[in-house]
XYZ file of C-alpha atoms in Angstrom:
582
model
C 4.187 207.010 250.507
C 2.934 210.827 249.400
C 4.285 211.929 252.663
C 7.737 210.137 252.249
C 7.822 211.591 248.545
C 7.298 215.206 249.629
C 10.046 214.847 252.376
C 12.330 213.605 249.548
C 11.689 216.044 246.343
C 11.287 218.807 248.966
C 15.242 218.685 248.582
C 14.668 219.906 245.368
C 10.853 221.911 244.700
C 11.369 224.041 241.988
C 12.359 221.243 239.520
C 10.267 218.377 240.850
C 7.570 221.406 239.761
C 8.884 221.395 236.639
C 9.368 217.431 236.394
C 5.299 217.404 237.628
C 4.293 219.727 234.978
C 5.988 218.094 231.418
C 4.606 214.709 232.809
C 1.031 216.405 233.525
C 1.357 217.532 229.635
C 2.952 214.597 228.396
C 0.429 212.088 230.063
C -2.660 214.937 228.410
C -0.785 214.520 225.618
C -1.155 210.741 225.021
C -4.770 210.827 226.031
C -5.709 213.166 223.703
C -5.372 211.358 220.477
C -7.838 208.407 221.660
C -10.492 211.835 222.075
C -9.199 213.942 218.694
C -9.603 209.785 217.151
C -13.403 209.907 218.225
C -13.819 213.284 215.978
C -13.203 210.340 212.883
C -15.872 208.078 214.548
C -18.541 210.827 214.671
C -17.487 212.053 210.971
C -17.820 208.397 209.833
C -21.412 207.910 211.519
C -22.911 210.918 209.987
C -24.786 211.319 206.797
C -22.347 213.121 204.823
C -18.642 212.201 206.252
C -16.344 215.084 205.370
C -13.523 213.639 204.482
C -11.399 217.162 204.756
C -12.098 217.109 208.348
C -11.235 213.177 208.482
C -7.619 214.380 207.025
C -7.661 217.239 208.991
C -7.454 215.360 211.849
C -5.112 212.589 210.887
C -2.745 215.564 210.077
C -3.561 216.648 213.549
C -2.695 213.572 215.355
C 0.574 213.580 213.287
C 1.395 216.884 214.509
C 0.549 215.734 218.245
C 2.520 212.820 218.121
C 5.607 215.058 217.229
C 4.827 216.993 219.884
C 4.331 213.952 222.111
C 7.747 212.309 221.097
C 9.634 215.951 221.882
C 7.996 216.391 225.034
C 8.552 212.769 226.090
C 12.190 213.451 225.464
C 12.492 216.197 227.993
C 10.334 214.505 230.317
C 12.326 211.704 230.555
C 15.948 213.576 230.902
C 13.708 215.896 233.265
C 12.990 213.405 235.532
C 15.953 211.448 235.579
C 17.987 214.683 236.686
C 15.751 215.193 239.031
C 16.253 211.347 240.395
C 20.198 211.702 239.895
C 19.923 215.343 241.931
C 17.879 214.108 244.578
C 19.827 210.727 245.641
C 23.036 212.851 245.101
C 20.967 215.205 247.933
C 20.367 212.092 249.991
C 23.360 210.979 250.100
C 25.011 213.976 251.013
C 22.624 214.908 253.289
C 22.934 211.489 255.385
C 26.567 211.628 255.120
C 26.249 214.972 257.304
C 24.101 214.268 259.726
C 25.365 210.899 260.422
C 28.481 212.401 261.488
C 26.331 213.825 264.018
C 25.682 211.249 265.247
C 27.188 209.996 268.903
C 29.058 206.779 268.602
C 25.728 205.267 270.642
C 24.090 205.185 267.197
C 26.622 203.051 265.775
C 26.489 200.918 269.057
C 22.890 199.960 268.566
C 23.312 200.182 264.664
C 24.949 197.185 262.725
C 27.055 198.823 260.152
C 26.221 196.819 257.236
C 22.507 198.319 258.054
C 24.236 201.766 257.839
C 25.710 201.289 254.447
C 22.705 199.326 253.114
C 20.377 202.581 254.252
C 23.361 205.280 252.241
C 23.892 203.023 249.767
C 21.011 200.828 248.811
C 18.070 202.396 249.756
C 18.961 205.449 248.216
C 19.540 203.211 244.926
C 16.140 201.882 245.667
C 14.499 205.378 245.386
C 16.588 206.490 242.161
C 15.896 203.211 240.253
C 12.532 203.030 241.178
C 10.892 206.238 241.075
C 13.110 207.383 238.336
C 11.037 204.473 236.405
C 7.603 205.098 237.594
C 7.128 209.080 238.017
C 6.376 209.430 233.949
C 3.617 205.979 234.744
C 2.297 207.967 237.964
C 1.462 211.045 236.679
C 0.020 209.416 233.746
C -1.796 207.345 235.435
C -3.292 210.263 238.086
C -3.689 213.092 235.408
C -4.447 210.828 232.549
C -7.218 208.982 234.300
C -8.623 212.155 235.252
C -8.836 213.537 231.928
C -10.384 211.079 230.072
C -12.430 210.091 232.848
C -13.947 213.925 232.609
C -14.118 213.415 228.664
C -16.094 210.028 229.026
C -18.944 211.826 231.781
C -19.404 214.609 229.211
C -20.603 211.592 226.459
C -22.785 209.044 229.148
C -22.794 209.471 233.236
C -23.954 206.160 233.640
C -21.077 204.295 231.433
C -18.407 206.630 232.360
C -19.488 206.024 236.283
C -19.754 202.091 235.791
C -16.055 202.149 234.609
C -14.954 204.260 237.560
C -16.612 201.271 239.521
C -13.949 199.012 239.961
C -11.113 201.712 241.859
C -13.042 201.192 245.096
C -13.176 197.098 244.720
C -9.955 197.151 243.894
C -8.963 198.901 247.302
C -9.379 196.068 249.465
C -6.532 194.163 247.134
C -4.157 196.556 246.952
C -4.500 197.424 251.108
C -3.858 193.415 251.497
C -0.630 193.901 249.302
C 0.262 196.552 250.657
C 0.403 194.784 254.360
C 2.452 192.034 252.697
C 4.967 193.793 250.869
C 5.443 196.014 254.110
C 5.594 193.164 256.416
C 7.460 191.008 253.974
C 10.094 193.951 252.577
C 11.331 194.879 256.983
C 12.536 191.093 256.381
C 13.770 190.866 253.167
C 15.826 194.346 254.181
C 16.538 192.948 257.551
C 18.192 189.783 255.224
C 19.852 191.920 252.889
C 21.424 193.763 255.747
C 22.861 190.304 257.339
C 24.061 189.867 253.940
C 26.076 192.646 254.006
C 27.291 192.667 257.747
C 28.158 189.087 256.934
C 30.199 189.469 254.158
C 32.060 192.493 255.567
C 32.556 190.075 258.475
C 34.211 187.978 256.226
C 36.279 190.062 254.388
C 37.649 191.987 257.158
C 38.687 188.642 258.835
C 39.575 186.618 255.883
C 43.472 186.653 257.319
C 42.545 185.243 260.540
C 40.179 183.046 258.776
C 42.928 181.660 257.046
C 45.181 181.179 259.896
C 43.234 179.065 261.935
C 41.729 177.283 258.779
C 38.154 178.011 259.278
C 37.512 179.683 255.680
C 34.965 177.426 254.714
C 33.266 177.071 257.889
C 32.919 180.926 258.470
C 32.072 180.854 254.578
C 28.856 177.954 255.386
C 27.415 180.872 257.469
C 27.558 183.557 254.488
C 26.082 180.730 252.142
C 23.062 180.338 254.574
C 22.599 184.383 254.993
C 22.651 184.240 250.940
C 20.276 181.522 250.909
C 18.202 183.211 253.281
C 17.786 186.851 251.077
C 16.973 184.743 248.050
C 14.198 183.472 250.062
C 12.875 186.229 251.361
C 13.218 188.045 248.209
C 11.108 185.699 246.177
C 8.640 185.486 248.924
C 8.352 189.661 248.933
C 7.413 188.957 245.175
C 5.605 185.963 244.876
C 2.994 186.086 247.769
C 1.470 189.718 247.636
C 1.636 189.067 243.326
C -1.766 187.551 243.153
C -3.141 190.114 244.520
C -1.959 192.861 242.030
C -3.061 190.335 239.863
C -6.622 190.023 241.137
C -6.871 193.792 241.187
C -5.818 194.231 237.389
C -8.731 191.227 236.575
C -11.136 193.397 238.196
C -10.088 196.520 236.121
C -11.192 193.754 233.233
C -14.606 193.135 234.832
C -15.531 196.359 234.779
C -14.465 197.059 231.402
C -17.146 193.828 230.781
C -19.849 195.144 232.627
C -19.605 198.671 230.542
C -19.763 197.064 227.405
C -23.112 195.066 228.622
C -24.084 197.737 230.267
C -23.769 199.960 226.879
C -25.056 196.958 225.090
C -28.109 196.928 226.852
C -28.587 201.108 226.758
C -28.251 200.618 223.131
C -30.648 197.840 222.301
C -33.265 200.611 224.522
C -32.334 203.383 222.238
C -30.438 205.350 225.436
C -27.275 205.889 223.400
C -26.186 205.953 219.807
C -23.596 203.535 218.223
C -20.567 206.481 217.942
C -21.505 206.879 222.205
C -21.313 203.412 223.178
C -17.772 202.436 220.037
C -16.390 205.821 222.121
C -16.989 203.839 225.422
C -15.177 200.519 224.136
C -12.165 202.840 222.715
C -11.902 205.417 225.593
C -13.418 202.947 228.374
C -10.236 200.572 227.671
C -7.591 203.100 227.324
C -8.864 204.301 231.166
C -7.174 201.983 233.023
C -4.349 201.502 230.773
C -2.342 203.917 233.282
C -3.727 201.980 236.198
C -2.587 198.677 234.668
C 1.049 199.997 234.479
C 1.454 201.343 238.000
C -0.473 198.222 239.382
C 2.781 196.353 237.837
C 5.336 198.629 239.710
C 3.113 199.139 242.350
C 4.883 196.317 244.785
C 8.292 198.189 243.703
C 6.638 201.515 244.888
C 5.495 199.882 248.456
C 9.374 198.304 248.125
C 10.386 202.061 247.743
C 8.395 203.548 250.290
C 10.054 200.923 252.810
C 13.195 202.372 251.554
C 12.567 205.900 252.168
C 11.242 205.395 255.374
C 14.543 203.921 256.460
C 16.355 206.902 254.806
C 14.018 209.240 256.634
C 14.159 207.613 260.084
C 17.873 208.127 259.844
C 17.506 211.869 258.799
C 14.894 212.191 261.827
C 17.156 210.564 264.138
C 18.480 213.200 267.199
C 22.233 214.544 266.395
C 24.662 216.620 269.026
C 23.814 219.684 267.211
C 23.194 222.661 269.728
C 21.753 225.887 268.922
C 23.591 227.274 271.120
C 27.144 228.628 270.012
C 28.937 229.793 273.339
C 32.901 229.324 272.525
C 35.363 229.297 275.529
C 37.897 232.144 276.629
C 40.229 229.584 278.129
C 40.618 225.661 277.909
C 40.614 224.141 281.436
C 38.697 221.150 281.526
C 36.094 219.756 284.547
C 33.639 217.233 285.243
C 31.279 218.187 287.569
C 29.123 214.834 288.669
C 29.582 212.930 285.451
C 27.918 209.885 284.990
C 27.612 207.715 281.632
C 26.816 204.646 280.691
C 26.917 202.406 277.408
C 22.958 201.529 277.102
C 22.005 199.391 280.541
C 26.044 199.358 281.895
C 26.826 202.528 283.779
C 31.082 202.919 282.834
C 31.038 206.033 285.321
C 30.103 206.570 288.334
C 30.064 210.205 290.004
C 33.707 211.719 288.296
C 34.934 214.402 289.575
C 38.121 217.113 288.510
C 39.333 219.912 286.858
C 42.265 219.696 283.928
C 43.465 223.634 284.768
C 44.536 225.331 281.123
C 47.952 224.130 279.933
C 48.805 221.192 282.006
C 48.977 217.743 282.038
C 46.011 215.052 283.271
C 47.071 211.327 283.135
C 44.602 208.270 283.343
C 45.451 205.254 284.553
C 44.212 201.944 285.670
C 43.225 198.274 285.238
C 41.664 197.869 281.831
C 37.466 198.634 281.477
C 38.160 200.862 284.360
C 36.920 203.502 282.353
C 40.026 205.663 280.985
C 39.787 205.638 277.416
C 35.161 206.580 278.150
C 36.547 209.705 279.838
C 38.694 210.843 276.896
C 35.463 209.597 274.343
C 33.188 212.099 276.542
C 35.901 214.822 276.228
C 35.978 214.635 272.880
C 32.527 214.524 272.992
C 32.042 211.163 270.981
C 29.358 210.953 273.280
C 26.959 213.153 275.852
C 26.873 212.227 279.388
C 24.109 210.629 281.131
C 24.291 212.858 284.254
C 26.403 215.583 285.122
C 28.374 217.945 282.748
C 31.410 218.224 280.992
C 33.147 221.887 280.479
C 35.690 223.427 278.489
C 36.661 227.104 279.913
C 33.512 226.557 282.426
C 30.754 226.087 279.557
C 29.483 222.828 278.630
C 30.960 221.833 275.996
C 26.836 220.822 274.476
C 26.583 224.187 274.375
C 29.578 224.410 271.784
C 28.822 224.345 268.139
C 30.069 221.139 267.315
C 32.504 222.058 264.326
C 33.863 224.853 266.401
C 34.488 222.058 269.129
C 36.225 219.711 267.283
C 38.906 222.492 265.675
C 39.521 222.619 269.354
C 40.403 218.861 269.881
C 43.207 217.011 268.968
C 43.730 213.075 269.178
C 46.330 210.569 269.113
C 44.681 207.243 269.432
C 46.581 203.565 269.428
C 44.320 202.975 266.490
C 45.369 205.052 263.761
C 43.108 205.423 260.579
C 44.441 206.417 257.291
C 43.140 206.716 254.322
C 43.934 205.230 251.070
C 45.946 208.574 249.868
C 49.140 209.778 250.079
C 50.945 210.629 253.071
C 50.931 214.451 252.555
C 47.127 214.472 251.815
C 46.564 212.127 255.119
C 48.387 214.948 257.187
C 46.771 217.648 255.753
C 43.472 216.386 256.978
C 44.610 218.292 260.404
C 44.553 221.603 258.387
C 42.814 221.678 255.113
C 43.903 225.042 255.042
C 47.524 224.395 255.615
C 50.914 225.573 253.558
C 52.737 223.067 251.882
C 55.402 224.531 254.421
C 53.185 224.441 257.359
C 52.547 220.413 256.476
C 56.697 219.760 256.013
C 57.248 221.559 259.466
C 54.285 219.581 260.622
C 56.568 216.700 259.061
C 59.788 217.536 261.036
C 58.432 217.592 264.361
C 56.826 214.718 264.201
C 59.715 212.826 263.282
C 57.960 211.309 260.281
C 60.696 212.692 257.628
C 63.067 209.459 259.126
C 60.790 206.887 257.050
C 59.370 209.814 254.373
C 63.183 209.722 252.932
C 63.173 205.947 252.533
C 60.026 205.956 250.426
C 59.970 205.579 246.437
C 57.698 208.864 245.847
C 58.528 210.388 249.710
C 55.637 212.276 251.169
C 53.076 211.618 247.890
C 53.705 208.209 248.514
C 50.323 205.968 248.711
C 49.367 204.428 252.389
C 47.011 201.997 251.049
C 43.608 201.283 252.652
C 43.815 202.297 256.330
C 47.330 202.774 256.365
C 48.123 199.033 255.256
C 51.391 199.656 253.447
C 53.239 201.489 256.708
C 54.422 200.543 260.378
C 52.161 200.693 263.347
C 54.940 203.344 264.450
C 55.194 205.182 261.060
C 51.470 205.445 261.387
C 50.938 206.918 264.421
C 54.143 209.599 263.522
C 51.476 210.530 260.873
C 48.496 210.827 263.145
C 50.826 213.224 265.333
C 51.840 214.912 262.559
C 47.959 215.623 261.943
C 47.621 216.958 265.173
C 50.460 219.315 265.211
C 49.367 220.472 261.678
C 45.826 221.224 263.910
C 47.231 222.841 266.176
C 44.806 222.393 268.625
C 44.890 223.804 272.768
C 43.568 220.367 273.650
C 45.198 217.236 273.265
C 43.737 213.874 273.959
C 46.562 211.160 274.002
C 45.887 207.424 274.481
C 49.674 206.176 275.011
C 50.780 206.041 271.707
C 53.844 204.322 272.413
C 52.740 201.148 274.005
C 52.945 198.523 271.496
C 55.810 200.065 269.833
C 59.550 198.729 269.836
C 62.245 200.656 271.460
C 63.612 202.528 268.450
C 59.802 203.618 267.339
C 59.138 204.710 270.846
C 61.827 206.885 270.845
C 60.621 208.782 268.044
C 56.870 208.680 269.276
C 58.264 210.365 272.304
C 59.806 213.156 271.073
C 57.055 213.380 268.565
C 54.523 214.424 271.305
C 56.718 216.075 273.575
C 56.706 218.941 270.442
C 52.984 217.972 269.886
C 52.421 218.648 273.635
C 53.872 222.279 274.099
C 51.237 224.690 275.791
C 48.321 222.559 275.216
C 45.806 221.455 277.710
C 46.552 217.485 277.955
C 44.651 214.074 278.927
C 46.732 211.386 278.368
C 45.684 207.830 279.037
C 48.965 205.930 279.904
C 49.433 202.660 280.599
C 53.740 202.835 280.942
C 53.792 204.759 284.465
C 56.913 205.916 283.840
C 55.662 208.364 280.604
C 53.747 209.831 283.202
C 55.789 211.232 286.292
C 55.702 214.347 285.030
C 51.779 214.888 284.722
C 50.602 217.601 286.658
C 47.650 215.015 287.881
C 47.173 211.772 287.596
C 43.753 209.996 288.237
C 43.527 206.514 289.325
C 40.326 204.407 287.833
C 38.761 201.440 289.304
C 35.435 200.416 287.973
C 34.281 203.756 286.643
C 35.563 205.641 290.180
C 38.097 207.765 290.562
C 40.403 205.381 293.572
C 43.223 207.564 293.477
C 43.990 211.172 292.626
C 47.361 213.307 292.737
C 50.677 213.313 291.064
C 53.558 210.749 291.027
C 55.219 211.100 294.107
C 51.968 211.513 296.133
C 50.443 208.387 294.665
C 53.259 206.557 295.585
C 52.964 207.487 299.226
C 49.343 206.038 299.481
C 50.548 202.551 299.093
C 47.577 202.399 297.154
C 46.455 201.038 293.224
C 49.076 203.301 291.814
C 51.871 201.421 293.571
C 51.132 198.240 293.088
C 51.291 199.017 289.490
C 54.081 201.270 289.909
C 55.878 198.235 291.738
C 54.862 195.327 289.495
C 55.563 197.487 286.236
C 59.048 197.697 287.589
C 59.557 193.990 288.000
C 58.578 193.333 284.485
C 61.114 195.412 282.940
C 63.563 192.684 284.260
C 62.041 189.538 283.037
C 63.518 187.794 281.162
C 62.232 184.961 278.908
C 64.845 181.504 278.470
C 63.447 178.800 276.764
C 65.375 174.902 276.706
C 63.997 172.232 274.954
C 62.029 170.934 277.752
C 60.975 174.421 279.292
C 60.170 177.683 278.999
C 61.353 179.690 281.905
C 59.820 183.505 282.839
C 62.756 184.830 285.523
């Protein structure tokens, strides 16, 4: 736990020193009366009690509890700045590096875990430690104090009481297994929780459509049902335990008193020694008692952290290297890759030379749209390298790499802003002029007109409130905005009706202009034109030339060439009895 705490507040040193210090004096602070109280004891055990020191230190302890309450006041906003500052840190922090990440972590990461580990667990460490750090230090510097001021008075008492932290290890080492073992589960739960109700969510429309909302909804009832389980379990069973310790804090408070009992009856000590003991002795393991009690939450915490750190530790595509291209033709020189176990690519070969026009095509899991991932460097390659301009593109820093890429995906993203915001993601940097040219080209003012607050109109979440085709004329108009030399196309146009398609078209023809260009197609005839086309069949490169060549080797390309052709005169006539395809 110490060595997940320093990881954490080393985020932030100067004022966890700060935080460490007014809880040091705070927790001195509310020792010190029980001592300055003693002074009264002695005064009243003497011959002659003078009553002008008895006053003078009531006054005193008046004073220091003034003190104590205005310290304890900037202790506590101390430390929960320090908290709030921290998790703000966190968060931040994972937010950048897991864009670091290649999209393998998110293969072999569920992505309710992910949100549980930015979210949650980071709430875990701000609700938690922002409660216990005042009861830690207290009960670490407090302890220490008094435990000094009792050795000063009696060895033997002050040495009985400090008796009972080493029997007490063997409990708190047993609850400490439990609430380890039992909090990877009650996580692990509270992670289903979330993946299952995202689950849910996401697919309440096709949940609905095929009437299966409350059978879908039995399985989030039983993931429910299981966290409350497993949460009460993470309480209940290493409880007794804390319990047992805090009972043998009690027995050695019982064996002092006998034992100073005993020392008094043989004239060892005096009565003022042995009433210090019982005042003092008890107070000594008043801090303990209190960080015994949030001592599970701690271990809870620690699991926390230890997520959050793993995260943080994980390996990113960061390269220390920062080598930047003179040119942009593309190559593969022996590439292969694979998705865990599966190898998706097998030995790929070519060069993309600087402003010209690569096509992909093939069956479907042949392995187009993995080549344009690897370009774009949502992943590293197993074996083999990837360049841009002949350097490996690993040895690119990665933010200077991706102001170098531009995509057009089928699945556009937007966010839940306007549509002039949502463009200017492509340039952050951008004129408002540089964004409405952006606009023209891309043919998105056709629609932008149409709309009750034109280009500040809202998209809604992911783009919800517009057209497949009016969303990808945005995500073009991103990428012209970029301005990119490489553009990564995966046919934008084939899902779209005639009149959007149109408009896609000329869209990327303008986005297209003196760029280097991989386009994944799957209408042949957008691609007659490419410079190259590659022909995929399972993860191999079959076929390789352009249009008219292809069609010469009788090969893949022209049977697709030949039954793409056919299609485009079906027609579909349906009768009462029948449906015809002719």
């Amino acid at each position: 736990m110490i060595k997940n705490l320093k990881y954490v507040t080393s985020f932030n040193p100067k004022d966890t020193r700060k935080v460490a210090f007014t809880e040091i004096v705070h927790s001195m602070l509310i020792a010190a009366p029980s001592g300055i109280l003693l002074v009264v004891v002695w005064e009243l055990f003497s011959e002659k009690p003078d009553h002008t020191r008895i006053w003078s230190v009531v006054a005193l302890m008046a004073v220091m509890l003034l003190i104590q309450f205005f310290v304890a006041s900037r202790s506590m906003v101390r430390s929960n700045l320090l908290v709030y500052d921290l998790s703000t840190k966190l968060r931040i922090k994972l937010g950048n590096h897991i864009q670091k990440f290649s999209l393998g972590f998110f293969k072999q990461k569920d992505p309710g875990e992910i949100a549980s580990i930015v979210l949650q667990d980071v709430a875990n460490f701000e609700g938690i430690f922002g409660h216990s750090i005042g009861n830690l230090a207290s009960a670490a510097f407090g302890t220490v104090l008094l435990s000094v001021f009792l050795f000063v008075y009696d060895w033997r008492l002050a040495l009985c009481l400090l008796l009972a932290l080493p029997l007490i290890y063997p409990f708190l080492r047993i609850a400490n297994y439990l609430v380890s073992r039992l909090g990877k589960k009650q996580i692990a739960a509270r992670n289903t929780v979330g993946a299952k109700f995202l689950e849910y969510v996401q697919g309440i429309r096709h949940l609905k459509s095929y009437g299966l909302t409350g059978k879908r909804h039995k399985g989030l009832e039983d993931s429910f049902d299981d966290l409350r389980r497993k949460s009460i379990r993470m309480e209940a069973i290493p409880g007794p335990f804390i319990v047992t310790a805090a009972i043998v804090f009690e027995i050695g408070f019982i064996g002092m008193t006998a034992l100073g009992l005993y020392f008094l009856l043989q004239q060892s000590i005096t009565i003022p020694v042995l009433i210090t003991f019982l005042i003092m002795g008890y107070n000594l393991y008043n801090p303990l008692k209190v960080v015994m009690v949030d001592y599970l939450m701690l271990r809870y915490m620690n699991e926390s952290l230890a997520r959050i750190i793993g995260v943080l530790e994980e390996p990113t595509m960061e390269t220390p290297k920062d080598e930047l291209p003179e040119n942009y033709e593309i190559g593969f020189k022996n590439v292969n890759f694979g998705y865990q176990d599966r190898m998706t690519l097998k030995d790929i070969n070519f060069t993309v030379p600087e402003n010209s026009m690569l096509a992909l095509v093939g069956h479907s899991g042949s392995g187009k749209t993995t080549i344009a991932s690897l370009i774009a460097r949502f992943w590293d390659v197993n074996e083999g390298s990837i360049t841009l301009g002949g350097i490996d593109i690993r040895n690119i820093n990665q933010d200077k790499f991706y102001k170098l890429i531009s995509e057009v995906f089928q699945e556009v993203y937007l966010f839940d802003d306007t549509i002039y915001n949502n463009i200017k993601i492509g340039n952050p940097d951008a004129s408002e002029k540089e964004v409405y040219d952006a606009v023209e080209q891309s043919q998105c003012m056709e629609f932008i007109r149409e709309l009750p607050d034109g280009i500040h109109t809202k998209v809604g979440e992911g783009g919800c409130k517009l057209s497949g085709g009016q969303k990808q004329r945005i995500s073009i108009a991103r990428a012209l905005l970029k301005d990119a030399p490489v553009v990564l196309l995966d046919e934008a146009t084939a899902s779209l009706d005639p009149e959007n398609e149109i408009y896609i078209q000329r869209a990327i023809h303008e986005l297209v202009q003196s760029k280097t260009v991989v386009v994944i197609a799957h209408k042949l005839s957008t691609i007659q034109n490419a410079s190259q086309i590659l022909v995929l069949n399972e993860g191999k490169i079959a076929e390789k030339g352009n249009h008219e060549e292809l069609l010469e080797k009788n090969g893949i390309y022209r049977t697709m060439w030949d039954i793409q052709k056919q299609s485009n005169g079906w027609k579909v006539k349906y009768t009462n009895e029948i449906l015809d395809v002719c």
